[in-house]
Short mmCIF file of C-alpha atoms and ligand atoms in Angstrom, two decimals:
data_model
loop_
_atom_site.label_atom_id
_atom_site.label_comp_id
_atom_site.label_asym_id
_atom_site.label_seq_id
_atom_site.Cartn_x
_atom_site.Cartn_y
_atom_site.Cartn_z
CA UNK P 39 62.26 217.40 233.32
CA UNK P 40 64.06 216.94 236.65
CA UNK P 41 66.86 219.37 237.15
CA UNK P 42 69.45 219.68 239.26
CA UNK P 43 72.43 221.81 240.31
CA UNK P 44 75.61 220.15 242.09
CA UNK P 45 77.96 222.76 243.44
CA UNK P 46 81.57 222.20 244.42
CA UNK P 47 85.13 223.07 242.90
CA UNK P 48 85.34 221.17 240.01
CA UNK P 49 88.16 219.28 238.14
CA UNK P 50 87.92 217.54 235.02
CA UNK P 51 90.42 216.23 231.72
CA UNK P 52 90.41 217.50 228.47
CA UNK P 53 93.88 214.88 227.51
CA UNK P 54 96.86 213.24 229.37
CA UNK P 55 98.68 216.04 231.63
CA UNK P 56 102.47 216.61 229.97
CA UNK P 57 104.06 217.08 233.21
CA UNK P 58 102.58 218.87 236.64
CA UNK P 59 102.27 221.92 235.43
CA UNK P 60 100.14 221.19 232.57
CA UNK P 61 97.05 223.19 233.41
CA UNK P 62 95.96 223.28 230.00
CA UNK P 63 95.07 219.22 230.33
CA UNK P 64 92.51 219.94 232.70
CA UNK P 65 89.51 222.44 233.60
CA UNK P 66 89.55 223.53 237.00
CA UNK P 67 86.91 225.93 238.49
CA UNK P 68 86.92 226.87 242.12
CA UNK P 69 83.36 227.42 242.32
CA UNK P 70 81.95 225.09 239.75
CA UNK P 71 78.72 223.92 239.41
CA UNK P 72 77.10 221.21 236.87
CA UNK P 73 73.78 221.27 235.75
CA UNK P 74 72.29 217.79 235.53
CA UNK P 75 69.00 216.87 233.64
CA UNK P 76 67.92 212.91 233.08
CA UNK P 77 71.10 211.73 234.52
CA UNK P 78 73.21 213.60 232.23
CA UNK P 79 75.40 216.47 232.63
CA UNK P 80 73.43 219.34 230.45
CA UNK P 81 75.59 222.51 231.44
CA UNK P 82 80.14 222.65 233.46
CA UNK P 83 81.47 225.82 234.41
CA UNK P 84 81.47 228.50 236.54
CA UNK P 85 78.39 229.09 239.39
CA UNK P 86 77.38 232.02 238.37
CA UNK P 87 77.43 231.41 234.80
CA UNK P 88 75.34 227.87 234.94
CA UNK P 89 72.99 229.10 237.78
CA UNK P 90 72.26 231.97 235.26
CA UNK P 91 70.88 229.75 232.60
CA UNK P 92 69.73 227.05 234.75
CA UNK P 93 65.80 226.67 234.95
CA UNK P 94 63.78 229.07 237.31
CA UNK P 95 63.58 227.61 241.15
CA UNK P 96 66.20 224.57 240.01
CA UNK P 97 66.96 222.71 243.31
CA UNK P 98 70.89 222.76 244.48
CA UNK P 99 73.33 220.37 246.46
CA UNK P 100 76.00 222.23 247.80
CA UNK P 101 79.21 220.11 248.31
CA UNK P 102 81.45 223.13 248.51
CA UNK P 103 84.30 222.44 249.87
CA UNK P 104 84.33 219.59 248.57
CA UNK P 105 86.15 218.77 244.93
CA UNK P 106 84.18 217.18 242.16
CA UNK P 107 85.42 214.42 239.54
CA UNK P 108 84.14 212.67 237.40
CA UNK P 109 83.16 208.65 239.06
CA UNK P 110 85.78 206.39 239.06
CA UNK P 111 86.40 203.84 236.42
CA UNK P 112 88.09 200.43 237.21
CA UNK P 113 89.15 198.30 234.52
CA UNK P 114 90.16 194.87 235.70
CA UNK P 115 88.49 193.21 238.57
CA UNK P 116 86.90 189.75 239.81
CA UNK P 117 83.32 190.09 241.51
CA UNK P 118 83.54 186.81 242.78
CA UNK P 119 86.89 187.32 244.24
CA UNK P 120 85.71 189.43 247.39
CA UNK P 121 85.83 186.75 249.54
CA UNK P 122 89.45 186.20 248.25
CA UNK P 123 90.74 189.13 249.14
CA UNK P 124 93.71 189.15 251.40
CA UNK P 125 93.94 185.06 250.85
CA UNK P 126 98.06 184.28 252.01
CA UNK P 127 99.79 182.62 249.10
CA UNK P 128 102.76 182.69 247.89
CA UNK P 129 102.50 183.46 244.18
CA UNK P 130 99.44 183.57 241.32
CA UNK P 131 99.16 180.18 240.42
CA UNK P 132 98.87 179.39 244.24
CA UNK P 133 96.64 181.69 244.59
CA UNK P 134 94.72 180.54 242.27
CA UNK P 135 94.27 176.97 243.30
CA UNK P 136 94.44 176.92 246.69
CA UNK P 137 91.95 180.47 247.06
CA UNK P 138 90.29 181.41 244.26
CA UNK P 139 89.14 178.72 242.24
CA UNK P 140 87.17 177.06 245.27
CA UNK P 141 85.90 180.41 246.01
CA UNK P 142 84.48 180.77 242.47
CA UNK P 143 83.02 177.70 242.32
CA UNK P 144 80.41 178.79 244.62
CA UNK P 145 79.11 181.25 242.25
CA UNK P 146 77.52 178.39 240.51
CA UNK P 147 74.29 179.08 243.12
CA UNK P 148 71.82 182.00 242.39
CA UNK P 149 71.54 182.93 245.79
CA UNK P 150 75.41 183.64 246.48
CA UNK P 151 75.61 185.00 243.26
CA UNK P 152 72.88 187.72 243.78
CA UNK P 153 74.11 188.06 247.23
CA UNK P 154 77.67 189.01 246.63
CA UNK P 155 76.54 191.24 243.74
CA UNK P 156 74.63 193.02 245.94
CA UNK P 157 77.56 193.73 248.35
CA UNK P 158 80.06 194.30 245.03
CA UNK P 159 78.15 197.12 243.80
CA UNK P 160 77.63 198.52 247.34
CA UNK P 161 81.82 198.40 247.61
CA UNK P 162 81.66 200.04 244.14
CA UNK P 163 79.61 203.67 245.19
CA UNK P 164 81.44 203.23 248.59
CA UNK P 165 84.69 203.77 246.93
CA UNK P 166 83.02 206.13 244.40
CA UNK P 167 84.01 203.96 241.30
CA UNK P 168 81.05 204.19 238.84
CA UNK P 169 82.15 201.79 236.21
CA UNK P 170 84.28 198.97 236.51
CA UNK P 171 85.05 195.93 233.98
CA UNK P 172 84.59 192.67 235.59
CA UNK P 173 85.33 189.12 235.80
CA UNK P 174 82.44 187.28 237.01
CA UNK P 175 82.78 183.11 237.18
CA UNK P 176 82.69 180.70 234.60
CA UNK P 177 78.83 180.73 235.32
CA UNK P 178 76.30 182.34 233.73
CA UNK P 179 74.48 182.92 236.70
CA UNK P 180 77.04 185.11 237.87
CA UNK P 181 76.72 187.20 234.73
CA UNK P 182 72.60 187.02 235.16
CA UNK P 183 73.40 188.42 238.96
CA UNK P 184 75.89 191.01 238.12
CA UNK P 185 73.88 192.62 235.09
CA UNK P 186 71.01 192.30 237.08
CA UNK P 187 71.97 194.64 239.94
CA UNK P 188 74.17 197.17 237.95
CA UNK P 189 70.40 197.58 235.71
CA UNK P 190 68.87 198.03 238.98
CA UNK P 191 71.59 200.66 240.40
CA UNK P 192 71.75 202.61 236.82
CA UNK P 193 75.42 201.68 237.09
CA UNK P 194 77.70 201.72 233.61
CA UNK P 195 79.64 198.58 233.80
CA UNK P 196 81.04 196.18 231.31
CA UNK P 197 81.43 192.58 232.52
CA UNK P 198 81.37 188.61 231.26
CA UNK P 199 80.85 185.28 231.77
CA UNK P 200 84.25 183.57 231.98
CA UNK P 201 84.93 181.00 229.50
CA UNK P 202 87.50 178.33 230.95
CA UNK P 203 87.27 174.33 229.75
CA UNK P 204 90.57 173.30 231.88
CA UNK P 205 93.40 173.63 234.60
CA UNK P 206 90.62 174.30 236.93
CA UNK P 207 88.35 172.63 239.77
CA UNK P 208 85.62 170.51 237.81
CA UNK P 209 83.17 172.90 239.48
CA UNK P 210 84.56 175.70 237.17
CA UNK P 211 85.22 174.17 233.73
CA UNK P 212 82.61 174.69 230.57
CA UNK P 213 83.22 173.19 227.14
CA UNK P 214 83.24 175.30 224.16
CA UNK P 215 80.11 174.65 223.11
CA UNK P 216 78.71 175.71 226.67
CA UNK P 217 81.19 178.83 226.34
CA UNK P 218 79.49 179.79 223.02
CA UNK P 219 76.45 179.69 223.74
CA UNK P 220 76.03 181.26 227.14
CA UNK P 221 78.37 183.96 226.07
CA UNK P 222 75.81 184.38 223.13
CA UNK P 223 73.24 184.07 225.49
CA UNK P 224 74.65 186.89 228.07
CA UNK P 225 74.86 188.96 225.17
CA UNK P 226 71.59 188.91 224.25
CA UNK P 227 70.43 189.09 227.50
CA UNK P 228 72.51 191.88 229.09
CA UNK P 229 73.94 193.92 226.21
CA UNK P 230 72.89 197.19 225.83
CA UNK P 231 70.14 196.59 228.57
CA UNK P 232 70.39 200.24 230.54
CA UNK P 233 74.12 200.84 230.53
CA UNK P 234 75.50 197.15 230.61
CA UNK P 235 78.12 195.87 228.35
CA UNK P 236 79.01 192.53 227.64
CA UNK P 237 82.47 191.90 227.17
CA UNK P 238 84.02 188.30 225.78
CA UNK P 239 86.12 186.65 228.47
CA UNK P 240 88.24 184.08 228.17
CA UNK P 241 89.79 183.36 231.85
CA UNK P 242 93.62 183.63 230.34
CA UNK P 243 95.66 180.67 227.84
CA UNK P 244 96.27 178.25 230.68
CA UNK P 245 92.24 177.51 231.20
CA UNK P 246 91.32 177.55 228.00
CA UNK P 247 91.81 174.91 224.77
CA UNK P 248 92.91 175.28 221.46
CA UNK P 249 89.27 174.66 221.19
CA UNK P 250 87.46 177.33 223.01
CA UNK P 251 90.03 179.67 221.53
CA UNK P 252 88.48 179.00 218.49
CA UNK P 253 85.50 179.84 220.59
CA UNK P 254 86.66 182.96 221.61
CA UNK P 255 87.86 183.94 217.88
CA UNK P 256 84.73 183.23 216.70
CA UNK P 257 82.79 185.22 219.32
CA UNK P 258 84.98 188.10 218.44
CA UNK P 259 84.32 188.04 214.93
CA UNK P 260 80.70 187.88 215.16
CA UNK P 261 80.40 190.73 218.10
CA UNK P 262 83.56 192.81 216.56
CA UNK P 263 82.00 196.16 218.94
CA UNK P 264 82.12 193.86 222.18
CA UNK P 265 85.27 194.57 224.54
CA UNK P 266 87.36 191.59 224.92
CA UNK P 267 89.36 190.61 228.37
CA UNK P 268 92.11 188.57 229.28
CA UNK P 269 94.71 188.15 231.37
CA UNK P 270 98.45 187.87 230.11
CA UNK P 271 102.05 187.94 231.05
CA UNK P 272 101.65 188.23 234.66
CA UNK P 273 104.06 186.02 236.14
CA UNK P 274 107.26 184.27 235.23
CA UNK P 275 105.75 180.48 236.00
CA UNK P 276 102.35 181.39 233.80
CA UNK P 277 103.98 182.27 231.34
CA UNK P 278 106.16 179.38 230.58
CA UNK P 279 103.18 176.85 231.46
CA UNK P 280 101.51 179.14 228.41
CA UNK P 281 103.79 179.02 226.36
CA UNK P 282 104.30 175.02 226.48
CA UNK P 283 100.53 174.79 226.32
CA UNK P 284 100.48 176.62 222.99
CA UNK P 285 104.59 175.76 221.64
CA UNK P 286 103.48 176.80 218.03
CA UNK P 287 103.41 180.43 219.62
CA UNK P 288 105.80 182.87 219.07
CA UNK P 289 105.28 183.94 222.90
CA UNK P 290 102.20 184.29 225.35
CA UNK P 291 101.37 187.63 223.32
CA UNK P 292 100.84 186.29 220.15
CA UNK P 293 98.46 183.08 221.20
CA UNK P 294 96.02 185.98 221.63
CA UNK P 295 96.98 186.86 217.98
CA UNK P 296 96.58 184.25 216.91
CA UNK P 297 93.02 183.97 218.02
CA UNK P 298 92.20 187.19 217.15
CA UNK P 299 91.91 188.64 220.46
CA UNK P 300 94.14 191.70 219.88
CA UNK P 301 92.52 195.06 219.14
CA UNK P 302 91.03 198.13 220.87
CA UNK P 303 88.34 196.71 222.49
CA UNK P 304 90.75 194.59 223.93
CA UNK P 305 91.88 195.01 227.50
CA UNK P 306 94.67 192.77 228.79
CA UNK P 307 95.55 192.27 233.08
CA UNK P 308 98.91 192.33 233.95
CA UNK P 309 101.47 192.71 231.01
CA UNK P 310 104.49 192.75 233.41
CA UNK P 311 106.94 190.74 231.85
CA UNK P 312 105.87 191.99 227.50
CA UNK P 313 109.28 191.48 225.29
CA UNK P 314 109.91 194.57 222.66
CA UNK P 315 107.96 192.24 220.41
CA UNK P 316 105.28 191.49 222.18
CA UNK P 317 104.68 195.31 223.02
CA UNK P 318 105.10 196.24 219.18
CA UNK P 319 102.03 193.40 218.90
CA UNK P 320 99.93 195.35 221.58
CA UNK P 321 100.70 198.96 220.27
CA UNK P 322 100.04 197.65 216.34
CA UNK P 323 96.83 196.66 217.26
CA UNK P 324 95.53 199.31 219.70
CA UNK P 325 95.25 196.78 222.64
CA UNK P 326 95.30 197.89 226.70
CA UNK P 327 97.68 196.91 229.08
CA UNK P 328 96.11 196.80 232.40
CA UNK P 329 98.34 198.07 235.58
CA UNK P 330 97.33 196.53 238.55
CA UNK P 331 99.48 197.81 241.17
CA UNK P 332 98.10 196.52 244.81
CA UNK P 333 97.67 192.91 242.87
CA UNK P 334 101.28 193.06 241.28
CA UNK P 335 102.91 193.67 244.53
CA UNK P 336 100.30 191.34 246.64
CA UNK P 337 101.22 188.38 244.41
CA UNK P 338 104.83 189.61 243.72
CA UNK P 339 104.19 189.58 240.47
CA UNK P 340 106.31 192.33 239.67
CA UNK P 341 106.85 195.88 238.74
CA UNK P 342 104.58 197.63 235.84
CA UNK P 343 107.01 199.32 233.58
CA UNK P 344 104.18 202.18 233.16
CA UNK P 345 107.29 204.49 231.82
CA UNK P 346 108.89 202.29 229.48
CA UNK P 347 105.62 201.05 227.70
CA UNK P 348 104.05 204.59 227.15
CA UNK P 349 107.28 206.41 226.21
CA UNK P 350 108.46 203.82 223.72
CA UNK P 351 108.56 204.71 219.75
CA UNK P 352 105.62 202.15 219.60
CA UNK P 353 103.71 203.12 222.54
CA UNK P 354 101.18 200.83 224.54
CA UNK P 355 97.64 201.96 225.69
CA UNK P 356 97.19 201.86 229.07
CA UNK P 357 94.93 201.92 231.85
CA UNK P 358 94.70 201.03 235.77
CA UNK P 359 92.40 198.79 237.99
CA UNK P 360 92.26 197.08 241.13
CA UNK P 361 92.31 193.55 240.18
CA UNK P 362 90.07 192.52 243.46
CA UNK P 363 90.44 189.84 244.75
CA UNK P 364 94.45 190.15 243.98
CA UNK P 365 94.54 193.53 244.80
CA UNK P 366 93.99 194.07 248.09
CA UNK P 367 91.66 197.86 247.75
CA UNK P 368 88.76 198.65 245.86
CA UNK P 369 89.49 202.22 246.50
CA UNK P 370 90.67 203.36 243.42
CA UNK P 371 92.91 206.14 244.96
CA UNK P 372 94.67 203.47 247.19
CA UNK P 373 95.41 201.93 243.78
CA UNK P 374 97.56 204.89 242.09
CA UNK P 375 99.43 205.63 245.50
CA UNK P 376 100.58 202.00 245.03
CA UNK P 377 101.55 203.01 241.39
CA UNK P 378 103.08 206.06 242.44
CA UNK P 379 105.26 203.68 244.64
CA UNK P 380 106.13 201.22 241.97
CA UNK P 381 107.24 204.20 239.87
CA UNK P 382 109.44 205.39 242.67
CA UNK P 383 110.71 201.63 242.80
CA UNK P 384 111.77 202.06 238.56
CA UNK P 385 113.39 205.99 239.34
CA UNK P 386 110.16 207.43 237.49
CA UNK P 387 107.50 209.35 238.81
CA UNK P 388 103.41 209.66 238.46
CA UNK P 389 102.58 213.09 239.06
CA UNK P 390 99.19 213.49 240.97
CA UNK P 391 97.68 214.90 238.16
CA UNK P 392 98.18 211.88 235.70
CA UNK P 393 96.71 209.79 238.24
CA UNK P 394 93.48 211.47 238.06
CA UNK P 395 93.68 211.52 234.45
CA UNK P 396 93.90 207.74 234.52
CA UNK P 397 91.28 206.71 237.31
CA UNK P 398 88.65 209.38 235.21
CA UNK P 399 89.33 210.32 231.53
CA UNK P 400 92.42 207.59 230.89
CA UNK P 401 90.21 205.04 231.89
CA UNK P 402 87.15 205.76 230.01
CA UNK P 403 89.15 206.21 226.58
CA UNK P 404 90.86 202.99 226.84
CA UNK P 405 87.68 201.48 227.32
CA UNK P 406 86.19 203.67 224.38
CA UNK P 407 83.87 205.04 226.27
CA UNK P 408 85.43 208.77 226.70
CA UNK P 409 81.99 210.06 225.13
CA UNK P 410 79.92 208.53 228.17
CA UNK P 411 81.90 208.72 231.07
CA UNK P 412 85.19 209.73 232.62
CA UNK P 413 84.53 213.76 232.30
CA UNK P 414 82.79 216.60 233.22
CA UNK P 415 81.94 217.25 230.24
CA UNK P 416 78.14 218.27 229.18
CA UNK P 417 76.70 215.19 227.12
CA UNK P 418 78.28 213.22 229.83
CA UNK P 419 76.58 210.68 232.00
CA UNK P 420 76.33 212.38 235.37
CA UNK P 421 78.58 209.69 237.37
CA UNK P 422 80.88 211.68 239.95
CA UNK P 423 82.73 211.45 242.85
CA UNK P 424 82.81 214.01 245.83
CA UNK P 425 86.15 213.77 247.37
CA UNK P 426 86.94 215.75 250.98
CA UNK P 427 90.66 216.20 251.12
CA UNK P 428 90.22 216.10 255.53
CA UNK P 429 87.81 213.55 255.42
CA UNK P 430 89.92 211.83 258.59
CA UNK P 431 91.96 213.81 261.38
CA UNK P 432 95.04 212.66 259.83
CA UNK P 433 94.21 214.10 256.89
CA UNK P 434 92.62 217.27 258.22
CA UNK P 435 96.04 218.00 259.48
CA UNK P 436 97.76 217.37 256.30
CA UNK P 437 95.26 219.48 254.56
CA UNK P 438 96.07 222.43 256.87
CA UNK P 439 99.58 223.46 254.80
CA UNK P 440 97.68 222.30 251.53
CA UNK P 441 98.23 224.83 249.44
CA UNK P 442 97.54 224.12 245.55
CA UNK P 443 95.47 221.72 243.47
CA UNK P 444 98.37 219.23 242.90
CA UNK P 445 99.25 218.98 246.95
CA UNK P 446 95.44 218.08 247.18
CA UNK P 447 95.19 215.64 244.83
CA UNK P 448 98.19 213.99 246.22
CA UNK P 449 97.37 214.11 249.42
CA UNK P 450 93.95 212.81 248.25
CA UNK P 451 95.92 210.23 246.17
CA UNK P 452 98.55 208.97 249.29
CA UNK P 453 95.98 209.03 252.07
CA UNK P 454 92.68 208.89 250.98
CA UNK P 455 89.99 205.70 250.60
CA UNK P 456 86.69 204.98 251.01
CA UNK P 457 86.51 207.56 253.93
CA UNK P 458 87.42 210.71 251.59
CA UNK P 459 84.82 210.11 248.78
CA UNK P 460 81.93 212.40 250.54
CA UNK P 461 79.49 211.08 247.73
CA UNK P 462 79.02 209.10 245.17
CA UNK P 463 76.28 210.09 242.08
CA UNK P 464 75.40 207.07 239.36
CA UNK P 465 73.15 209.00 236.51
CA UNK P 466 73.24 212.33 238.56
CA UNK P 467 71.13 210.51 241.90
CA UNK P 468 72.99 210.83 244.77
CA UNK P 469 74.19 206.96 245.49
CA UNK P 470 76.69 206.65 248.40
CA UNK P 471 74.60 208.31 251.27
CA UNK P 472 71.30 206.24 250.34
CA UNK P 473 73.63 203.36 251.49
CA UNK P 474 73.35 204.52 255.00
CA UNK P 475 76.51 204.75 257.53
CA UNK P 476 79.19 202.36 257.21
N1 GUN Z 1320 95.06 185.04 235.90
C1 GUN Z 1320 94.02 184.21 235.63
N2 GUN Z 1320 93.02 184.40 236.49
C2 GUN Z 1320 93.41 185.37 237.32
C3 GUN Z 1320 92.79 186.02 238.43
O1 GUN Z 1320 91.67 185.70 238.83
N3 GUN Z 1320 93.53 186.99 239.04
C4 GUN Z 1320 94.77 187.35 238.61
N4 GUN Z 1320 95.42 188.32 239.25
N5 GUN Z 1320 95.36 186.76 237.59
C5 GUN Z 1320 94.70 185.77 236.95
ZN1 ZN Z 1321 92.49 189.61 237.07
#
């Protein structure tokens, strides 16, 4: 057995930090080491202590001083939006239309497909986000091409074929029928397949029929383990063309209910503009609410009331994501200083510690998959991210008056991108330098 010892300081969640001082949320070793056998973390702690009882002659990376997390997670993004990105419009349904539906069209072709997958999952280690849940297109071959080079990276990554039968270019419409059975088809294909998951995803109400919502219901029944993604209450024009689309609703919430789409697996973009009821429906039933903060404010779709959903007496999971080709940064860091800022913009504030609870750990348990990913923890998949707090001049001065864990993270947090994750590791193999330079 391969062995391996990756030095550094280390930081990694044990539960949601209280407030910032809540160093019992988190394990933090100055000079940490992991011990990583077949792409799994076998042995966290202290050097000395894991070089002890690692095997005789075991080789060692040094990334000291560099910090240590656990990889990234996204969880809501488009692969075929990267050719979206930064596409001027003045609102989402624009957006959509005028952008991103001809884009995705496209994806129709093998060759783009595999093409743009190719430079996705690049972006991905780049950034040093190890799992992400994705959108591909309405076509399968953009599911075939996505699963196809996240088996050949090792990558853990949950993903569908969108179903969507109208309100959309010809180009990107399927039927129901077509919607069943390729989703059934992906599934057996991709599923379980190294560390792929398939997850069932219907575009959002507008694109799809009373008909493929049956679709989807029936889809969820039969794969009940299978995540489930949607978009929903992102903007105030979608959600009254939803809601006269589907007028025996009580509100855009419960036409997922109604379809059965509500539930833990279930991960939901947006949810901006949730009434009290419609919260009480996604707390009841264990379902996400997805914060997308460069997307919100790119498409003006509004503020994420992060506060009021995960304080309330009925409290809504959450988690946070990119949303490329709305947002406008795959680096997940860039993401939570744009949360931080739409706190600020509600008088609340996300202390740098919760954000690294919610790009690692937060992430992985609202996608269930705490047990896998999103810690340090040995048993874990060896996925990190090796972040260098004066990884630009700019930042190198900043770091100079540094002078605790939080003021890095937040300086990591408010200036940091692609340029500050030092490496990248998918399954414990080093993944970001094998790309070569920028
Ligand atoms: N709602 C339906 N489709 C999309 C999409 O591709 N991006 C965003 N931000 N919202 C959507
Ligand atoms: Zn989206």
């Amino acid at each position: 057995m391969t062995s391996t010892l990756i030095r550094g300081r280390t930081l990694s969640f044990k539960r949601a930090p209280q407030s910032i001082d809540d160093s019992a949320a988190y394990t933090y070793e100055s000079d940490g080491a992991l011990l990583i056998e077949t792409g799994r973390i076998s042995a966290a702690g202290a050097y000395a202590t894991v070089k002890a009882a690692a095997p005789e002659g075991v080789a060692e990376i040094d990334h000291r001083p560099h910090l240590i997390v656990p990889g990234f997670i996204d969880t809501h993004l488009h692969f075929p939006q990267m050719q979206v990105m930064a596409s001027y419009a003045a609102n989402l349904l624009e957006w959509l239309n005028t952008y991103t539906f001809p884009e995705e069209c496209r994806f129709v072709e093998t060759a783009h497909a595999e093409r743009i997958a190719k430079h996705f999952f690049d972006e991905m280690v780049r950034h040093g986000t190890t799992t992400a849940t994705a959108y591909c297109s309405v076509h399968k071959t953009s599911a075939d091409a996505f699963f196809a080079e996240s088996l050949r990276r090792g990558m853990c990554m949950v993903a569908g074929k969108v179903m969507m039968d109208r309100n959309a270019p010809q180009g990107l419409l399927d039927t129901p029928e077509m919607s069943y059975d390729e989703t059934r088809a992906v599934i057996a294909e991709w599923h379980g397949k190294g560390r792929n998951h398939v997850a069932i995803t219907p575009r959002f109400a507008i694109t799809s029929t009373p008909e493929q919502m049956e679709v989807t219901k029936s889809l969820v029944r039969e794969f009940p383990k299978l995540h489930v993604q949607t978009h929903l209450s992102e903007n105030r024009d979608e959600i009254a063309f939803t809601c006269e689309l589907f007028p025996e609703a009580k509100d855009y919430t419960d036409v997922y209910a109604r379809y059965g789409l509500l539930g833990r697996k279930s991960l939901f973009g947006h949810c901006i503009h949730l009434s009290e009821r419609e919260a009480d429906a996604m707390s009841e039933t264990g379902s996400v609410a997805v914060f997308c903060p460069t997307s919100n404010l790119f498409l003006g779709s509004g503020l994420f009331p992060l506060g009021a959903l995960t304080r309330r007496q009925k409290p809504v999971r959450v988690s946070v994501a990119s949303d490329i080709g709305g947002g406008t940064s795959y680096s997940m860091l860039k993401t939570l200083d744009e949360a931080y800022k739409i706190l600020q913009l509600q008088g609340e504030r996300l202390n740098p510690f919760d954000s690294f609870y919610m790009m690692t750990r937060g992430n992985a348990e609202a996608l269930s998959l705490a047990d896998r990913i999103g810690t340090l923890e040995p048993g874990s998949d060896a996925d990190l991210t090796v972040l260098d707090m004066a990884a630009t001049p700019a930042m190198a001065l900043r770091a100079e008056v540094v002078n605790s864990l939080a003021d890095e993270l937040f300086l990591l947090q408010t200036m940091g991108d692609d340029r500050a994750v030092a490496e990248t590791y998918v399954a414990g193999t080093p993944a970001k330098s094998a790309l070569g330079p920028n």
